[in-house]
Short mmCIF file of C-alpha atoms and ligand atoms in Angstrom, two decimals:
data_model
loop_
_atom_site.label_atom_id
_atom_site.label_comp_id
_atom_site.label_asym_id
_atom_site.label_seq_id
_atom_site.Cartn_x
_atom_site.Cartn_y
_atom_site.Cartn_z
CA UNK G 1 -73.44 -69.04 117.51
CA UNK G 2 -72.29 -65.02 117.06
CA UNK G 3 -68.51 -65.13 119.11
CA UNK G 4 -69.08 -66.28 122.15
CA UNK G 5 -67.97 -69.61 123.04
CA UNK G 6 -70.80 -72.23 123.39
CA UNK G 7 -71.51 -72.96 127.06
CA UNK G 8 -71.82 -76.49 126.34
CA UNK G 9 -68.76 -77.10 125.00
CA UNK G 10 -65.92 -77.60 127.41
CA UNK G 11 -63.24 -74.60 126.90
CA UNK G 12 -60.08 -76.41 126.69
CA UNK G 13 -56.98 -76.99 124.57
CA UNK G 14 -56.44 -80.76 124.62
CA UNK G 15 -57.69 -83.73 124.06
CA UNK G 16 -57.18 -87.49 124.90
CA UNK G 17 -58.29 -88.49 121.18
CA UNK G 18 -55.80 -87.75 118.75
CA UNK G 19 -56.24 -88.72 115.16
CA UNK G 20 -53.69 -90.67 113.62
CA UNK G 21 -51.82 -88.56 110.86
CA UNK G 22 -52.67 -90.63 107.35
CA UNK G 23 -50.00 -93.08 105.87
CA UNK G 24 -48.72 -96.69 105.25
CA UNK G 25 -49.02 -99.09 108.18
CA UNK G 26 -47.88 -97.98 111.25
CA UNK G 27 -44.68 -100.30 111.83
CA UNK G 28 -43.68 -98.56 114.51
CA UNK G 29 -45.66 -96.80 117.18
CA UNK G 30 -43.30 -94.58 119.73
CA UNK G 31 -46.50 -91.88 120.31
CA UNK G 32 -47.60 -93.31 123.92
CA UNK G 33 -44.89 -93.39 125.90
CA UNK G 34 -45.82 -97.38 126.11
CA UNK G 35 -43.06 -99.70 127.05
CA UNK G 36 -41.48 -101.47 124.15
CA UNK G 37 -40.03 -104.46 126.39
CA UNK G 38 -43.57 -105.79 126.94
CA UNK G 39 -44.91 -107.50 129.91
CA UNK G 40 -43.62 -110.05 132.70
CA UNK G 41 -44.65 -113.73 131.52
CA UNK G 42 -45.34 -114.13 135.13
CA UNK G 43 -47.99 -111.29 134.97
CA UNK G 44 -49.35 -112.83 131.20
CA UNK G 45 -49.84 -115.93 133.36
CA UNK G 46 -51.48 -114.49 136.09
CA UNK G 47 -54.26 -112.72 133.94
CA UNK G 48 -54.87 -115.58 131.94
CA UNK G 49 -55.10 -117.58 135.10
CA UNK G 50 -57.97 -115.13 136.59
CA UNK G 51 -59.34 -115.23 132.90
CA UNK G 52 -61.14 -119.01 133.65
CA UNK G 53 -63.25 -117.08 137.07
CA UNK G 54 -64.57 -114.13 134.95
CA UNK G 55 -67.86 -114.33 136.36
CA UNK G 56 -66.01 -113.51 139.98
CA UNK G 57 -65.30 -109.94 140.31
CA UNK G 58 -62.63 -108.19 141.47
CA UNK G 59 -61.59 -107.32 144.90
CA UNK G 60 -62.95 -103.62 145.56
CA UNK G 61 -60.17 -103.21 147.84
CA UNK G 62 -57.31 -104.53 145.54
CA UNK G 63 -55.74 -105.76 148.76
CA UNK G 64 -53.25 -108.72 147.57
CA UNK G 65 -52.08 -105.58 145.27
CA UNK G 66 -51.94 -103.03 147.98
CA UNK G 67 -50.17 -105.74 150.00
CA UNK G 68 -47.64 -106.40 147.24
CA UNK G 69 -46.86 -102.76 146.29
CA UNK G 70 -46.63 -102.67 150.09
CA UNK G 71 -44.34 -105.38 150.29
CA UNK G 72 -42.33 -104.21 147.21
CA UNK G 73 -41.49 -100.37 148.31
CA UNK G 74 -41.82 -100.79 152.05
CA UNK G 75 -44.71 -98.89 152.22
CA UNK G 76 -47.85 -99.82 154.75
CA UNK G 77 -50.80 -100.56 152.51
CA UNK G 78 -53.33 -98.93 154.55
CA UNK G 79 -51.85 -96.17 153.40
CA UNK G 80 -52.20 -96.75 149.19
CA UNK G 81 -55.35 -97.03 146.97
CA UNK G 82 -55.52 -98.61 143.63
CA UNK G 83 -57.26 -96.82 140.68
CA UNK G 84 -57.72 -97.68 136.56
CA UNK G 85 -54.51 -96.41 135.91
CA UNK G 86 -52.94 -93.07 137.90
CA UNK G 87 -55.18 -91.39 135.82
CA UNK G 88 -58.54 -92.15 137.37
CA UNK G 89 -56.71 -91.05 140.82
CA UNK G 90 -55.53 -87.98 139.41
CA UNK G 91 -58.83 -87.38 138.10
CA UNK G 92 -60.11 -88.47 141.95
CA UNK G 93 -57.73 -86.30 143.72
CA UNK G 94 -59.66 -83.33 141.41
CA UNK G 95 -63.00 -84.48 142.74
CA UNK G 96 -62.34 -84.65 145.67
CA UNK G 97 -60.67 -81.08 146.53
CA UNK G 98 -61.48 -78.78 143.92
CA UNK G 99 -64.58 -77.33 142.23
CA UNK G 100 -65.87 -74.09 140.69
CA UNK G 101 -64.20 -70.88 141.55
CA UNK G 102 -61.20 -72.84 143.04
CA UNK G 103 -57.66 -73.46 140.91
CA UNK G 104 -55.53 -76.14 140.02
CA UNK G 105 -52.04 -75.51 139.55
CA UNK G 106 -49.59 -76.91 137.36
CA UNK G 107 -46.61 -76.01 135.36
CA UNK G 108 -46.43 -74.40 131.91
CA UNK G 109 -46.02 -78.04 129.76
CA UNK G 110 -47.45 -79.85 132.60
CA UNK G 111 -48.99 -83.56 131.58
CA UNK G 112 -52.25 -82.81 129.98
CA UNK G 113 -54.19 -84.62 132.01
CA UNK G 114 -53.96 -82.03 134.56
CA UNK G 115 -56.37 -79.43 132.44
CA UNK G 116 -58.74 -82.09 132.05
CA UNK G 117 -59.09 -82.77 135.24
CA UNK G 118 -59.74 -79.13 136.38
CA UNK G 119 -62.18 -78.89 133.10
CA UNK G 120 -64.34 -81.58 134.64
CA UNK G 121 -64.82 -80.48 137.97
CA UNK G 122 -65.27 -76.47 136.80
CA UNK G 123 -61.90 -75.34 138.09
CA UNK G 124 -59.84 -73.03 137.23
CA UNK G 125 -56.17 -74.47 135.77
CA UNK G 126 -53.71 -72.09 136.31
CA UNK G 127 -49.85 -72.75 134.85
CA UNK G 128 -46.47 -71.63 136.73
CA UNK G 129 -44.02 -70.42 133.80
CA UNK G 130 -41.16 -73.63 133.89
CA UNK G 131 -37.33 -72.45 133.31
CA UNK G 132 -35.78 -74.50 130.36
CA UNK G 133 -38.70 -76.80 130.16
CA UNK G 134 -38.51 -77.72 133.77
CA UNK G 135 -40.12 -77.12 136.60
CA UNK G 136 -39.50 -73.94 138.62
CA UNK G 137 -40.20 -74.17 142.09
CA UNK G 138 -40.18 -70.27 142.95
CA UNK G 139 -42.94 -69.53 140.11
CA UNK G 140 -45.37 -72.05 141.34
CA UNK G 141 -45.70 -70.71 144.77
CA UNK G 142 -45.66 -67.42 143.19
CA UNK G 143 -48.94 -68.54 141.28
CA UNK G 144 -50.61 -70.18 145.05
CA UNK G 145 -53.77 -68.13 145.65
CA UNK G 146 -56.22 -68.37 148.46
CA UNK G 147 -58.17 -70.25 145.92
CA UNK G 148 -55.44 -72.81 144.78
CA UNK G 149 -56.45 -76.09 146.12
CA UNK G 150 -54.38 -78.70 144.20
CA UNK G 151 -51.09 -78.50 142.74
CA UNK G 152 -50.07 -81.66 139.82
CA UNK G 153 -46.21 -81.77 139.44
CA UNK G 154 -45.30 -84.91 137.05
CA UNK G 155 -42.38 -85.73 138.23
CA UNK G 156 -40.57 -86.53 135.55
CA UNK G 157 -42.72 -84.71 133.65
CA UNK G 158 -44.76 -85.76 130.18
CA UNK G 159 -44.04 -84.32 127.12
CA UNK G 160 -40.80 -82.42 128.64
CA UNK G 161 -39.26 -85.59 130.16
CA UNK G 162 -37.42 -83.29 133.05
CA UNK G 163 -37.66 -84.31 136.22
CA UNK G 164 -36.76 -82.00 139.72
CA UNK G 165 -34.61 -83.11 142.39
CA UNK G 166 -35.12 -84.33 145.86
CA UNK G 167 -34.10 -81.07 147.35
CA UNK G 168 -36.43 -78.85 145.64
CA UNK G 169 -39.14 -81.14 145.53
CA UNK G 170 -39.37 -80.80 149.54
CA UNK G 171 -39.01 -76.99 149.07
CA UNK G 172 -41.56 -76.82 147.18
CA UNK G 173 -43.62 -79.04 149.58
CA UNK G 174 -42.66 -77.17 152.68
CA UNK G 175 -42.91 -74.03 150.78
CA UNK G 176 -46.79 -74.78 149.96
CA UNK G 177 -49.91 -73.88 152.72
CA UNK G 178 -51.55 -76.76 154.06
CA UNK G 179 -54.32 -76.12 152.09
CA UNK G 180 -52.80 -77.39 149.15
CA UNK G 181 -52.57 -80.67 148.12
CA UNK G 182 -49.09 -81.09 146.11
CA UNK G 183 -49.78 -84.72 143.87
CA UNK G 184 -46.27 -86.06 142.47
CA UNK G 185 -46.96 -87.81 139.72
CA UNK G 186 -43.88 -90.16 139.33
CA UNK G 187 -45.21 -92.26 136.35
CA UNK G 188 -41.85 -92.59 135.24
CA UNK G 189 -39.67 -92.44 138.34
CA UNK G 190 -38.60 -96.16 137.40
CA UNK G 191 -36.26 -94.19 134.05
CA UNK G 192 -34.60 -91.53 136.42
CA UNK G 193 -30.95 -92.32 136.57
CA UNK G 194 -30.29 -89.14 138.21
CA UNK G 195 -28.78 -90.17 142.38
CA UNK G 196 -30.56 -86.68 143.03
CA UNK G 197 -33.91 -87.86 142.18
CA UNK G 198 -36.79 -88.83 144.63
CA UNK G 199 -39.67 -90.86 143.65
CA UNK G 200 -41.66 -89.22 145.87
CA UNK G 201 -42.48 -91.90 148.76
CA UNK G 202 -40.12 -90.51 150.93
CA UNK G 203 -41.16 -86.87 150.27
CA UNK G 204 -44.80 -87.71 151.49
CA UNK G 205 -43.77 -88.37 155.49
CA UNK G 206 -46.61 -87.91 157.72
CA UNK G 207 -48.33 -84.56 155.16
CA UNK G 208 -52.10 -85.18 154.99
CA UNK G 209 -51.90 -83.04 151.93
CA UNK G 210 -48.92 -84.71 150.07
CA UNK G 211 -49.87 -87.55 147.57
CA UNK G 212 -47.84 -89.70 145.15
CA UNK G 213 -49.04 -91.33 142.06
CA UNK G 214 -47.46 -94.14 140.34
CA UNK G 215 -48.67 -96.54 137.59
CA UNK G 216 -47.64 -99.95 136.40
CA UNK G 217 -48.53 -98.65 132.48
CA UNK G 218 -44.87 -97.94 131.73
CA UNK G 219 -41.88 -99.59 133.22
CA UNK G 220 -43.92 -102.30 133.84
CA UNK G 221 -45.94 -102.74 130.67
CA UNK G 222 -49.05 -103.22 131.70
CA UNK G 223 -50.83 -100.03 130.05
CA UNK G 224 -53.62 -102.45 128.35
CA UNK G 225 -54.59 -103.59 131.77
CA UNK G 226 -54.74 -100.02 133.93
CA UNK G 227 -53.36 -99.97 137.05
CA UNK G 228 -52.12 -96.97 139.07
CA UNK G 229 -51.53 -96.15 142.51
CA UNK G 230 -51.50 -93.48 145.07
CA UNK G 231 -49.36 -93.62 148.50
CA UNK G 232 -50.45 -90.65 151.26
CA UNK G 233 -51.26 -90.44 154.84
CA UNK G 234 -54.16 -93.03 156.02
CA UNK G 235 -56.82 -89.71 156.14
CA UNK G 236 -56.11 -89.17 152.46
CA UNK G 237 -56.52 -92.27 151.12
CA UNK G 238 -59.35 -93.25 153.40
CA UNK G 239 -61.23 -90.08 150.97
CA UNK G 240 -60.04 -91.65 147.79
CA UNK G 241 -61.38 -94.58 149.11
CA UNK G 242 -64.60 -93.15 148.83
CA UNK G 243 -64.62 -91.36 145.76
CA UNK G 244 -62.77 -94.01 143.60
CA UNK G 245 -64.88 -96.32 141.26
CA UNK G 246 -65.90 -99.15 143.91
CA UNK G 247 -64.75 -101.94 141.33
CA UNK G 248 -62.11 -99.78 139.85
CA UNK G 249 -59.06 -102.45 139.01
CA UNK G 250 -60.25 -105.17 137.21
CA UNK G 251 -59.37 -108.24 138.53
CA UNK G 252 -57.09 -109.29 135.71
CA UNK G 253 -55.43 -106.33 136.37
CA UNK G 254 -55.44 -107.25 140.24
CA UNK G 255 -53.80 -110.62 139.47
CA UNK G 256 -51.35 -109.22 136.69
CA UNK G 257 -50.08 -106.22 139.00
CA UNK G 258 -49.28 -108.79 141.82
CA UNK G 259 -47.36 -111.07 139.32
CA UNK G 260 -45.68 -108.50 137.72
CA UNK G 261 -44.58 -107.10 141.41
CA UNK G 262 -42.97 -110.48 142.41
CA UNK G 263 -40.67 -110.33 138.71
CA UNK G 264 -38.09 -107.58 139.77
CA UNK G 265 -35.57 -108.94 137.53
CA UNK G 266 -37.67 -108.48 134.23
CA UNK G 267 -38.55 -104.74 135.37
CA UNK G 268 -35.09 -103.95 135.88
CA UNK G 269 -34.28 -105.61 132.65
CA UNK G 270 -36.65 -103.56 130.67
CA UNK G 271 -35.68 -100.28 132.52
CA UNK G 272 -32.37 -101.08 131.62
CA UNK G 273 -33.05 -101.43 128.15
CA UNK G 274 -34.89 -97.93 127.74
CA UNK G 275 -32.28 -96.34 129.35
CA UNK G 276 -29.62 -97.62 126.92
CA UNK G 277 -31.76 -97.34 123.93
CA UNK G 278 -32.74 -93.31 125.75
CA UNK G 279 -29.01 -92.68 125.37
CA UNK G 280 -28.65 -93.76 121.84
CA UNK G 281 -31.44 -92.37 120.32
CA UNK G 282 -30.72 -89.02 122.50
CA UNK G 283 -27.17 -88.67 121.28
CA UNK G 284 -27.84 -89.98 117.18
CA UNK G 285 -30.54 -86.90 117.54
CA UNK G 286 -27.81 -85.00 118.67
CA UNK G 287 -25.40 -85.60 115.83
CA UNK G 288 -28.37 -84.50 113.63
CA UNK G 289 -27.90 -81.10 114.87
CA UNK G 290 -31.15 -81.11 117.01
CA UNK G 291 -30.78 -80.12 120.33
CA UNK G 292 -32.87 -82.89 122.92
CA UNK G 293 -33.46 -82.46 126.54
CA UNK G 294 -32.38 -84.57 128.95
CA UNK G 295 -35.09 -87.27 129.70
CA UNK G 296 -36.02 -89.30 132.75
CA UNK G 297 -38.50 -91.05 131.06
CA UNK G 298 -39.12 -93.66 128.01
CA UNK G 299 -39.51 -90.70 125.44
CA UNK G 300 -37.28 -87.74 124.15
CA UNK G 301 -38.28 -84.27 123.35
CA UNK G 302 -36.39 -82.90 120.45
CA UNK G 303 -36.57 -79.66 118.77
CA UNK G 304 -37.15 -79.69 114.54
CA UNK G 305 -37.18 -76.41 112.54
CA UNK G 306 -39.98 -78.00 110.78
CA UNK G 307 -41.38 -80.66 113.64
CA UNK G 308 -44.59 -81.17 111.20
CA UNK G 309 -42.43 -82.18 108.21
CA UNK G 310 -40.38 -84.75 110.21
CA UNK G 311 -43.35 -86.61 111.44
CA UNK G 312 -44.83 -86.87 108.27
CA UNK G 313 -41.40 -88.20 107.11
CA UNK G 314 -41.92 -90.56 109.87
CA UNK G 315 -45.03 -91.64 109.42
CA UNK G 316 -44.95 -92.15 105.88
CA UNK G 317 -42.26 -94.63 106.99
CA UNK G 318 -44.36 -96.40 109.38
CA UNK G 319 -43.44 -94.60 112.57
CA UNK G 320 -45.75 -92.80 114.85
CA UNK G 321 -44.49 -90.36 116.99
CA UNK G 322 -46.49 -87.42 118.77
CA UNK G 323 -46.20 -84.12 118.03
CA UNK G 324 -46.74 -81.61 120.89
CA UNK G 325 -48.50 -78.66 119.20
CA UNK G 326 -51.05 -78.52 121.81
CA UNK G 327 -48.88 -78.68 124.65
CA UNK G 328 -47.82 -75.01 123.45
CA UNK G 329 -44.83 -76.70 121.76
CA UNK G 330 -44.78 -76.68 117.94
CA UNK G 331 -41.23 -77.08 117.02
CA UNK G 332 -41.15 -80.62 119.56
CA UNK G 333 -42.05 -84.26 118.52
CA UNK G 334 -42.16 -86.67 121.36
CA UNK G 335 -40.51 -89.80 120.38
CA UNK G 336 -40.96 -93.01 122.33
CA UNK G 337 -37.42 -94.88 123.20
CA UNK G 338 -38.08 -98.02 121.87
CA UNK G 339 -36.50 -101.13 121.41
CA UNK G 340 -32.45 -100.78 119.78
CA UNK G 341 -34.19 -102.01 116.38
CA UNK G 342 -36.85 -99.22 117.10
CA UNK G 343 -34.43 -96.53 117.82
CA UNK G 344 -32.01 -98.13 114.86
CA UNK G 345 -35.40 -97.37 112.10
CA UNK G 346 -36.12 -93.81 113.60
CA UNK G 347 -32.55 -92.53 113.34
CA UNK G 348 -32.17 -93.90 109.73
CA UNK G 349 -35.75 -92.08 109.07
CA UNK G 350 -34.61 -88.75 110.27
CA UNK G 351 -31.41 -89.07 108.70
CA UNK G 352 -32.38 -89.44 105.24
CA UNK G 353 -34.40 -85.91 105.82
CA UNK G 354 -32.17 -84.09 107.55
CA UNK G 355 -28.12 -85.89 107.34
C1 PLP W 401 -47.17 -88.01 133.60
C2 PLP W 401 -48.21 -89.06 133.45
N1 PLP W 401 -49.00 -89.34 134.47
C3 PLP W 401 -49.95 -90.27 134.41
C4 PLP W 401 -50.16 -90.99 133.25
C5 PLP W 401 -51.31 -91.96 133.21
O1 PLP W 401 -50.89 -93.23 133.36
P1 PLP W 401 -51.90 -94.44 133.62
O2 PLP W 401 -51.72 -95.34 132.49
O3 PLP W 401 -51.44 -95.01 134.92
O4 PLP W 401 -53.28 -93.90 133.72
C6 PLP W 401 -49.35 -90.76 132.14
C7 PLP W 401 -49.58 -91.50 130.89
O5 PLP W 401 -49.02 -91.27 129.87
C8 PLP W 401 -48.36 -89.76 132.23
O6 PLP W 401 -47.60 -89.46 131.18
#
């Protein structure tokens, strides 16, 4: 092969299958940034319900789903699409705009799903520098070319769990040319307890080239089933439209989504819960001496001197948590908030190693 890189192999840093570091039984798995307050009975109900017509496929247009989302943020459903998970519309948004010789922008830890999608379509991914591992609006217009064409901010943002505010989320979209299409990914806009933060929705107005994404895989707990969604002007989504998988939400996930929708009270519930058990586990990291940004999301981010030794102390306690090596951050693990049991078993771990 000499040393040049093989032209068949895709050049890039991450990858979506991780191997699971050897040990006991995993007890304990806080490495997906899954919900640990599980699923709506209502929305259990509803797929098992659709589970006796399985020979009847789904609806291609999801539109008791789109009508329900619609319903539940006051949003017109002409104007969302449906995808398997946020991640095939991410992964969409890439097909649709970009291709070789053109760049897609995100920042420095940005989720990794954002290099993947410009390795697939052949474009460039190009990273603004963040300032405290958050977003910095000034250095990604400074890195807008002629050639970007799509710019990912997650908003909060996986593995960094920092999230921007309203304000300078509409700088940054007035700030960008029309030619760019700025995708908010607001997977976990649901854990933001911050009065300054925006989901998005509001952000997109009238902008053809303004898109939010949002999923039901976290807050919700639905990850097993995929759902996503995206919210933009009627000329947007009438293009996702046509690049999206035809049958793309499964109609389990269809009927699930809907369910799920119509039980505010257990969403809230389970929101609430990560949120508590986020400040707990935050602060007993804290009194361990490691410093922990703060997190609008259902994971933490803290900093180890030896981040490889504590989650092989960990794991060989039957926790999984996710180290961030490839994100460019070797001294982080990313630790799921879990249940106050969960959190309870993670803080005794680490304290045994390092109190
Ligand atoms: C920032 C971010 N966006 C999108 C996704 C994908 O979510 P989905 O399950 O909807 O595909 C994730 C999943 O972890 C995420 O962290």
């Amino acid at each position: 092969m000499g040393d040049r890189p093989n032209p068949y192999i895709p050049q890039i840093g991450v990858s979506v299958v991780r191997p699971t570091p050897p040990g006991p039984p995993v007890r304990i798995d806080l490495s997906l940034n899954e919900s640990s307050f599980g699923a709506s009975p209502r929305a259990v109900q509803a797929a098992q319900a659709r589970a006796r017509t399985l020979e009847r496929y789904p609806d291609p247009a999801s539109r008791a789903l789109r009508a329900a989302i619609g319903r539940a943020y006051d949003l017109d459903p002409a104007r969302i699409a449906c995808g398997n998970g946020s991640e095939e519309l991410l992964d969409v948004i890439g097909r649709l705009f970009a291709r070789a010789g053109d760049e897609i922008l995100f920042t420095r830890y940005g989720f990794a799903q954002f290099p993947i999608v410009a390795m697939r379509v052949g474009a460039a991914a190009v990273t603004a520098p963040e300032r405290e591992l958050t977003a910095d609006v000034d250095a990604l217009l400074a890195a807008v070319t002629a050639r970007t064409r799509v710019l990912f901010l997650a908003n909060p943002n996986n593995p960094t769990g920092t999230w921007l505010p309203r304000a300078e989320l509409i700088r940054l979209r007035d700030g960008l040319p029309g030619s760019v299409v700025l995708v908010i990914d607001a997977a976990y806009a649901e854990f933001v307890d911050d009065p300054a933060f925006d989901d998005g929705l509001a952000v997109v107005g009238e902008r053809d080239n303004v898109v939010v994404t949002r999923t039901f895989s976290k807050a919700f707990g639905l990850a097993a089933l995929r759902v996503g969604w995206i919210y933009g002007s009627a000329a947007m989504i009438a293009l996702v439209d046509r690049m999206r998988g035809i049958g793309n939400v499964n109609a389990l996930a269809q009927a699930a989504a809907v369910a799920a929708l119509d039980d505010r009270g257990f969403v809230a519930d389970a929101v609430a819960r990560a949120i508590e058990s986020r400040a707990r586990l935050a602060a007993g990291l804290r009194q361990l001496g490691l410093e922990v940004p703060e997190s609008g999301t259902n994971f933490v981010l803290p900093r180890f001197a030896d981040a490889a030794a504590a989650q092989a102390h960990l794991r060989a306690d039957g926790i999984l948590v996710r180290r961030v090596e490839d994100y460019g951050l070797p001294d982080r693990l990313r630790i799921g908030v879990g249940t106050a049991e969960e959190v309870d078993a993670v803080l005794a771990s680490l304290h045994r190693l390092l109190g």
